[in-house]
Short mmCIF file of N, CA and C in Angstrom, two decimals:
data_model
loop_
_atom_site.label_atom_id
_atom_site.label_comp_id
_atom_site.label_asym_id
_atom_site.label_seq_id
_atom_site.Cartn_x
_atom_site.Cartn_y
_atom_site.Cartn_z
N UNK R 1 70.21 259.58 79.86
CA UNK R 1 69.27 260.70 79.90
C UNK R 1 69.93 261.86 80.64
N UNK R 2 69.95 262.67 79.91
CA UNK R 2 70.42 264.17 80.47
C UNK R 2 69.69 264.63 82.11
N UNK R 3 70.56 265.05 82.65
CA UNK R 3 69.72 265.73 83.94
C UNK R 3 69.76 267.34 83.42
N UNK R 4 68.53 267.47 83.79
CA UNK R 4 68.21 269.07 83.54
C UNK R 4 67.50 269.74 84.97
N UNK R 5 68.21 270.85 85.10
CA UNK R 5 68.30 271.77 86.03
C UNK R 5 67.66 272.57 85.95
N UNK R 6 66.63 272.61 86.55
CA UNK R 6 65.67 274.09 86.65
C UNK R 6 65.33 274.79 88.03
N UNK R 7 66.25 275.96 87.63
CA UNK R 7 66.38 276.66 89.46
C UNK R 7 64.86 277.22 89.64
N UNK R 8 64.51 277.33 90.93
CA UNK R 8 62.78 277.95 91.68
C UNK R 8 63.60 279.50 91.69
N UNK R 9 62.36 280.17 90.68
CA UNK R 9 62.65 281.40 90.64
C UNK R 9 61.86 281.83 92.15
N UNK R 10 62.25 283.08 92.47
CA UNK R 10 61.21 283.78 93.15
C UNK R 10 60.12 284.14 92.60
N UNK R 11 59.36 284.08 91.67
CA UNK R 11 58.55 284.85 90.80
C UNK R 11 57.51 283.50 91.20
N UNK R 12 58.24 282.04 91.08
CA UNK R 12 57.63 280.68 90.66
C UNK R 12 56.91 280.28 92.31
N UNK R 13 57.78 280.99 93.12
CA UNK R 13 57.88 280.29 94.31
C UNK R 13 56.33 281.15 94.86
N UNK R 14 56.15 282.10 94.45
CA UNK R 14 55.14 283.21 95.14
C UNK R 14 54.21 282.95 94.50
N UNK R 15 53.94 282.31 93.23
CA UNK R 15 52.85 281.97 92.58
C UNK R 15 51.98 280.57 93.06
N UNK R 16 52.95 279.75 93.49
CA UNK R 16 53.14 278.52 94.01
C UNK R 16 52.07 278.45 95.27
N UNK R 17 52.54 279.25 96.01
CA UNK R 17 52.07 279.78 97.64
C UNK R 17 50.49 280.95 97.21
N UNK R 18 50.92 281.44 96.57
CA UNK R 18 49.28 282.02 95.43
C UNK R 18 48.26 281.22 95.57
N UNK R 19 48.69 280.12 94.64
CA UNK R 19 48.07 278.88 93.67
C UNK R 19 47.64 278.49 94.76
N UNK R 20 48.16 277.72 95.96
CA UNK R 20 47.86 276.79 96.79
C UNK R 20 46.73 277.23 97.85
N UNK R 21 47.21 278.76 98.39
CA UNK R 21 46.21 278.97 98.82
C UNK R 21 44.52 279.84 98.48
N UNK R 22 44.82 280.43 97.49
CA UNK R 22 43.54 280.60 96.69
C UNK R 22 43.19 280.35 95.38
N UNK R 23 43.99 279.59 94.78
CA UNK R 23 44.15 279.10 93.22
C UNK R 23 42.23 278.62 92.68
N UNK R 24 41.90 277.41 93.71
CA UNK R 24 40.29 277.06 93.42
C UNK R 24 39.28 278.12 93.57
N UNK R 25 39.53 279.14 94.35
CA UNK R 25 38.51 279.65 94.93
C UNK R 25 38.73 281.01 94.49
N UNK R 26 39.68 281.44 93.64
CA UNK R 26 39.87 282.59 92.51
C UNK R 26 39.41 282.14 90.92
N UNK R 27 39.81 280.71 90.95
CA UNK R 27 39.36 280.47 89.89
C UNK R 27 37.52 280.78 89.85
N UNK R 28 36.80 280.47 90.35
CA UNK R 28 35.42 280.08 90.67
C UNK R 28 35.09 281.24 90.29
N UNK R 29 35.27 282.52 91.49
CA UNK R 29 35.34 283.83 90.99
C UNK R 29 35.32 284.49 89.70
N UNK R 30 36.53 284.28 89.28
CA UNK R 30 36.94 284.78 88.09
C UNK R 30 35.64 284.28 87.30
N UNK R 31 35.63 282.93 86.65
CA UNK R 31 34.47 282.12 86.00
C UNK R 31 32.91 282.94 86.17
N UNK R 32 32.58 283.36 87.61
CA UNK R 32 31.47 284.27 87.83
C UNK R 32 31.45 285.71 87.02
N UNK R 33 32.76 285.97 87.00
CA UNK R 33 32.81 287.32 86.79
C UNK R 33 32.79 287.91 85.15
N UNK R 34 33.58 286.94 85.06
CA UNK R 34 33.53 286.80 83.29
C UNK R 34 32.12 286.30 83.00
N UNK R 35 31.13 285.59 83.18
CA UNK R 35 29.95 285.21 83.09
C UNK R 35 29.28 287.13 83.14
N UNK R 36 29.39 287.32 84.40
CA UNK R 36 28.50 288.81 84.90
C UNK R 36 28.88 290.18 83.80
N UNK R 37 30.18 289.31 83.38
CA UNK R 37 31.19 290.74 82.35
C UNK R 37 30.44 290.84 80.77
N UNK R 38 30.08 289.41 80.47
CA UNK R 38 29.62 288.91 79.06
C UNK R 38 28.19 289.35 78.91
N UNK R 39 27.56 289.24 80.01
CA UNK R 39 26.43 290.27 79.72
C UNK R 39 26.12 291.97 79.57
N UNK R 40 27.20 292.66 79.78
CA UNK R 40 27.36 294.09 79.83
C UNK R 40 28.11 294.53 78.28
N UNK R 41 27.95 295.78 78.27
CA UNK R 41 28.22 296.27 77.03
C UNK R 41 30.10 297.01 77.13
N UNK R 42 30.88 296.10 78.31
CA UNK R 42 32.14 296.36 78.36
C UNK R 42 32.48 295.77 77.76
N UNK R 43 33.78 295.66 76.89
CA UNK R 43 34.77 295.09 76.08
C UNK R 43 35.23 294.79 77.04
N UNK R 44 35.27 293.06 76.38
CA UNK R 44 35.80 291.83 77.52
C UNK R 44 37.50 292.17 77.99
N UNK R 45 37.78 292.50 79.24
CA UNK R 45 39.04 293.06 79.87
C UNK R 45 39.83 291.18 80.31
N UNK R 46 41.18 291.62 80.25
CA UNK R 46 41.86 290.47 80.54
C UNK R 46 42.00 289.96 82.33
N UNK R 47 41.24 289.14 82.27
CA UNK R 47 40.74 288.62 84.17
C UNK R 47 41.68 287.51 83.57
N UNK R 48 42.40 287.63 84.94
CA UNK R 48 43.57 286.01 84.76
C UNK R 48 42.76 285.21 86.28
N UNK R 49 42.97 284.25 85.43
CA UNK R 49 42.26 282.77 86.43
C UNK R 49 43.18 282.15 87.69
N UNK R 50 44.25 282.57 87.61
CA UNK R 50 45.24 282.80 88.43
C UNK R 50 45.93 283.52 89.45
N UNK R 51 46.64 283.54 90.30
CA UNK R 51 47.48 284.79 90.66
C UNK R 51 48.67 285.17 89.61
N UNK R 52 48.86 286.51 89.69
CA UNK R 52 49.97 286.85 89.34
C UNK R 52 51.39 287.58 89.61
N UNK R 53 52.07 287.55 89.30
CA UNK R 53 53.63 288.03 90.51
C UNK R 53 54.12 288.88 89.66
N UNK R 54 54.43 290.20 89.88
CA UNK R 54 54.93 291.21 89.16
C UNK R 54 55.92 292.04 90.24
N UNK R 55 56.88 292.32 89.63
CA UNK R 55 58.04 293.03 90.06
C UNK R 55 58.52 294.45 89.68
N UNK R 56 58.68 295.31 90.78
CA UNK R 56 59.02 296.62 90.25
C UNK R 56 60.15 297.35 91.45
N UNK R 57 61.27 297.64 90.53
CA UNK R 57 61.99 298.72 91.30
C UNK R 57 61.62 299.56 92.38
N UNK R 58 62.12 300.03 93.41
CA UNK R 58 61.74 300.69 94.45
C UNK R 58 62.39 301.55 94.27
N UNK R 59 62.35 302.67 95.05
CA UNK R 59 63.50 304.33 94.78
C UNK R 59 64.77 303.56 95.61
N UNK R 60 64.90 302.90 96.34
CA UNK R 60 65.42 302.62 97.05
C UNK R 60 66.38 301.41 96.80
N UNK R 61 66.31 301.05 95.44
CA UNK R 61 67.27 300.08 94.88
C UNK R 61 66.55 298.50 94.88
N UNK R 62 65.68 298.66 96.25
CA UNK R 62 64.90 297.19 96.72
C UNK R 62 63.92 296.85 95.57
N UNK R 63 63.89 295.62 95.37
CA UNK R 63 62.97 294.80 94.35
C UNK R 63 61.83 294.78 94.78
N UNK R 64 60.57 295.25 94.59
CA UNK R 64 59.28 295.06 95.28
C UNK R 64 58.68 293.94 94.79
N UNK R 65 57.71 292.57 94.98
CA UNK R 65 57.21 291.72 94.38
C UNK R 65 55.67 292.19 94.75
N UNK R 66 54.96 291.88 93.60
CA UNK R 66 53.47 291.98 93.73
C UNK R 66 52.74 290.76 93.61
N UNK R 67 51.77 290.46 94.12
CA UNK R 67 50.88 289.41 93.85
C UNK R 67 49.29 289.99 93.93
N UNK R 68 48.95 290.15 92.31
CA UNK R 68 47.74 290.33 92.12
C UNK R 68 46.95 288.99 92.19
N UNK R 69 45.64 289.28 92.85
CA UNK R 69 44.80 288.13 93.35
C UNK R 69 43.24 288.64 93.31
N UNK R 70 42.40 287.84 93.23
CA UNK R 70 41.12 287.81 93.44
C UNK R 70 40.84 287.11 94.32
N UNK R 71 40.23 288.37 95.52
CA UNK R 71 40.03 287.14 96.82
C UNK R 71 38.45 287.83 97.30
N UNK R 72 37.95 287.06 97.89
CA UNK R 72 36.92 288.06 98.79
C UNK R 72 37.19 289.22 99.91
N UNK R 73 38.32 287.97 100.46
CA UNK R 73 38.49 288.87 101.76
C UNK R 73 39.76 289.32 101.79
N UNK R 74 40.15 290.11 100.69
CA UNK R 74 41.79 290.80 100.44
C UNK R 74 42.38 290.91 101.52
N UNK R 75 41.84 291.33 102.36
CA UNK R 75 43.12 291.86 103.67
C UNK R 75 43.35 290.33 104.81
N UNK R 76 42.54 289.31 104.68
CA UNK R 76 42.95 288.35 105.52
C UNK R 76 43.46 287.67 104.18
N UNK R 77 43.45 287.29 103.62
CA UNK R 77 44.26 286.54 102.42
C UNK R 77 45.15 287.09 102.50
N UNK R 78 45.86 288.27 102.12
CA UNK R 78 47.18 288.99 102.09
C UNK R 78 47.82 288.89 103.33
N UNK R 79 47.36 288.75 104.45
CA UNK R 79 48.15 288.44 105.81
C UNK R 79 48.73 286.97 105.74
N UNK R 80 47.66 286.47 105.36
CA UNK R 80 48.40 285.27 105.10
C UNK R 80 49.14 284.32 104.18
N UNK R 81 48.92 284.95 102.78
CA UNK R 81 49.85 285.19 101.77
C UNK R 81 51.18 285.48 102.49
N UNK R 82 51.28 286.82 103.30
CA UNK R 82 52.08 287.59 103.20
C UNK R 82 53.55 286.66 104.64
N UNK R 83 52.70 285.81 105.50
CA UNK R 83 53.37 284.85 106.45
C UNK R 83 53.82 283.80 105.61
N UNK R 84 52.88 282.97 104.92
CA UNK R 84 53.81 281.97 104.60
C UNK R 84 54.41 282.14 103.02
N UNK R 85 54.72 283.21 102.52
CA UNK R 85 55.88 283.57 101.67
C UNK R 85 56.67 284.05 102.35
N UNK R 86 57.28 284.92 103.19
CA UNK R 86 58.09 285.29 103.80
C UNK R 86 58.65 284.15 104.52
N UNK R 87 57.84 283.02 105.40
CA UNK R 87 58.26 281.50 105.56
C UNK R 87 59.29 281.02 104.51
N UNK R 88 58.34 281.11 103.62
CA UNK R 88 59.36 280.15 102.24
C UNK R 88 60.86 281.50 101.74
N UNK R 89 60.31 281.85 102.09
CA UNK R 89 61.88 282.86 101.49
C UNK R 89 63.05 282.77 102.19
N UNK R 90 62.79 282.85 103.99
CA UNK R 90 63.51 282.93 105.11
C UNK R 90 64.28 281.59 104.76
N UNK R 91 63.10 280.49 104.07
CA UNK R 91 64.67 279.03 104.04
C UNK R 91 64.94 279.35 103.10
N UNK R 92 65.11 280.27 102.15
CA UNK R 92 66.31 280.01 101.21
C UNK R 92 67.31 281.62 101.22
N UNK R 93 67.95 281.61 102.49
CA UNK R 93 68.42 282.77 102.80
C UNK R 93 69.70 283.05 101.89
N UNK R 94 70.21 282.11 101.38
CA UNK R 94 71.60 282.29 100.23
C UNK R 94 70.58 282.84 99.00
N UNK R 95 69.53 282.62 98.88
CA UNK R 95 68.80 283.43 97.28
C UNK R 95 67.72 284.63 97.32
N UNK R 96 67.58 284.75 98.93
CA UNK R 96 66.87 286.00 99.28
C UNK R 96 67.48 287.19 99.85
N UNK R 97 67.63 288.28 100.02
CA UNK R 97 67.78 289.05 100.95
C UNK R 97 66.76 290.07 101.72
N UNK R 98 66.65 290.45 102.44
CA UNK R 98 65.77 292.05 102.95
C UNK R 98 66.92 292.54 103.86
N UNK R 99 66.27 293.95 103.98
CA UNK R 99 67.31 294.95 104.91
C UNK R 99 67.16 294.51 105.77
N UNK R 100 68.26 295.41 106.34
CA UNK R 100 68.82 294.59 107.78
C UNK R 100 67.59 295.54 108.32
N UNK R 101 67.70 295.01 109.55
CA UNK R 101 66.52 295.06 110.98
C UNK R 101 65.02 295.16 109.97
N UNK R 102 65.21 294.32 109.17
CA UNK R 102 63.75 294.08 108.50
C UNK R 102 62.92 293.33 109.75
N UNK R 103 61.67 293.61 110.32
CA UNK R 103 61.06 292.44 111.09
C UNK R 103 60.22 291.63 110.04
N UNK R 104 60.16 290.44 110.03
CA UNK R 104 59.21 290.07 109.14
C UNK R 104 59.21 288.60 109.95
#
């Protein structure tokens, strides 16, 4: 049997840390919302049941990563999103970088 190799993107790794910490409790949401959406006279818009990780150029050459989420409480979720991804990145310092005197 073949061994097959599948490297952890960054994209996989932030979704991962997403998933784990609000994956049930976005899903639930979402499910409400699409319920509250189906009764209105909007054309049903694409709500992902998930997080999602999107990437965009900076002026500055730097890769920005996004993680769109459905949370209640956006700004304490994102703090802590925002600790333990930077956790998981810091151990894999040969496949990450940030600028120097980054504090994080």
């Amino acid at each position: 049997m073949a061994n097959i190799y599948r490297p952890i993107t960054l994209s996989h790794t932030l979704k991962e840390i997403a998933q784990k910490e609000i994956g049930e409790a976005m899903l639930e949401r979402v499910r409400t919302f699409r319920s509250l959406l189906s009764e209105t006279p909007v054309d049903q818009l694409e709500v992902r049941e998930y997080p999602a990780v999107l990437f965009r150029v900076s002026s500055n050459t730097w890769l920005e990563a996004v993680v769109r989420h459905l949370a209640k409480r956006a700004g304490r979720v994102k703090t802590e999103l925002i600790g333990k991804m930077l956790a998981a990145l810091d151990a894999a310092p040969e496949k990450v970088l940030f600028p120097k005197g980054a504090a994080h």
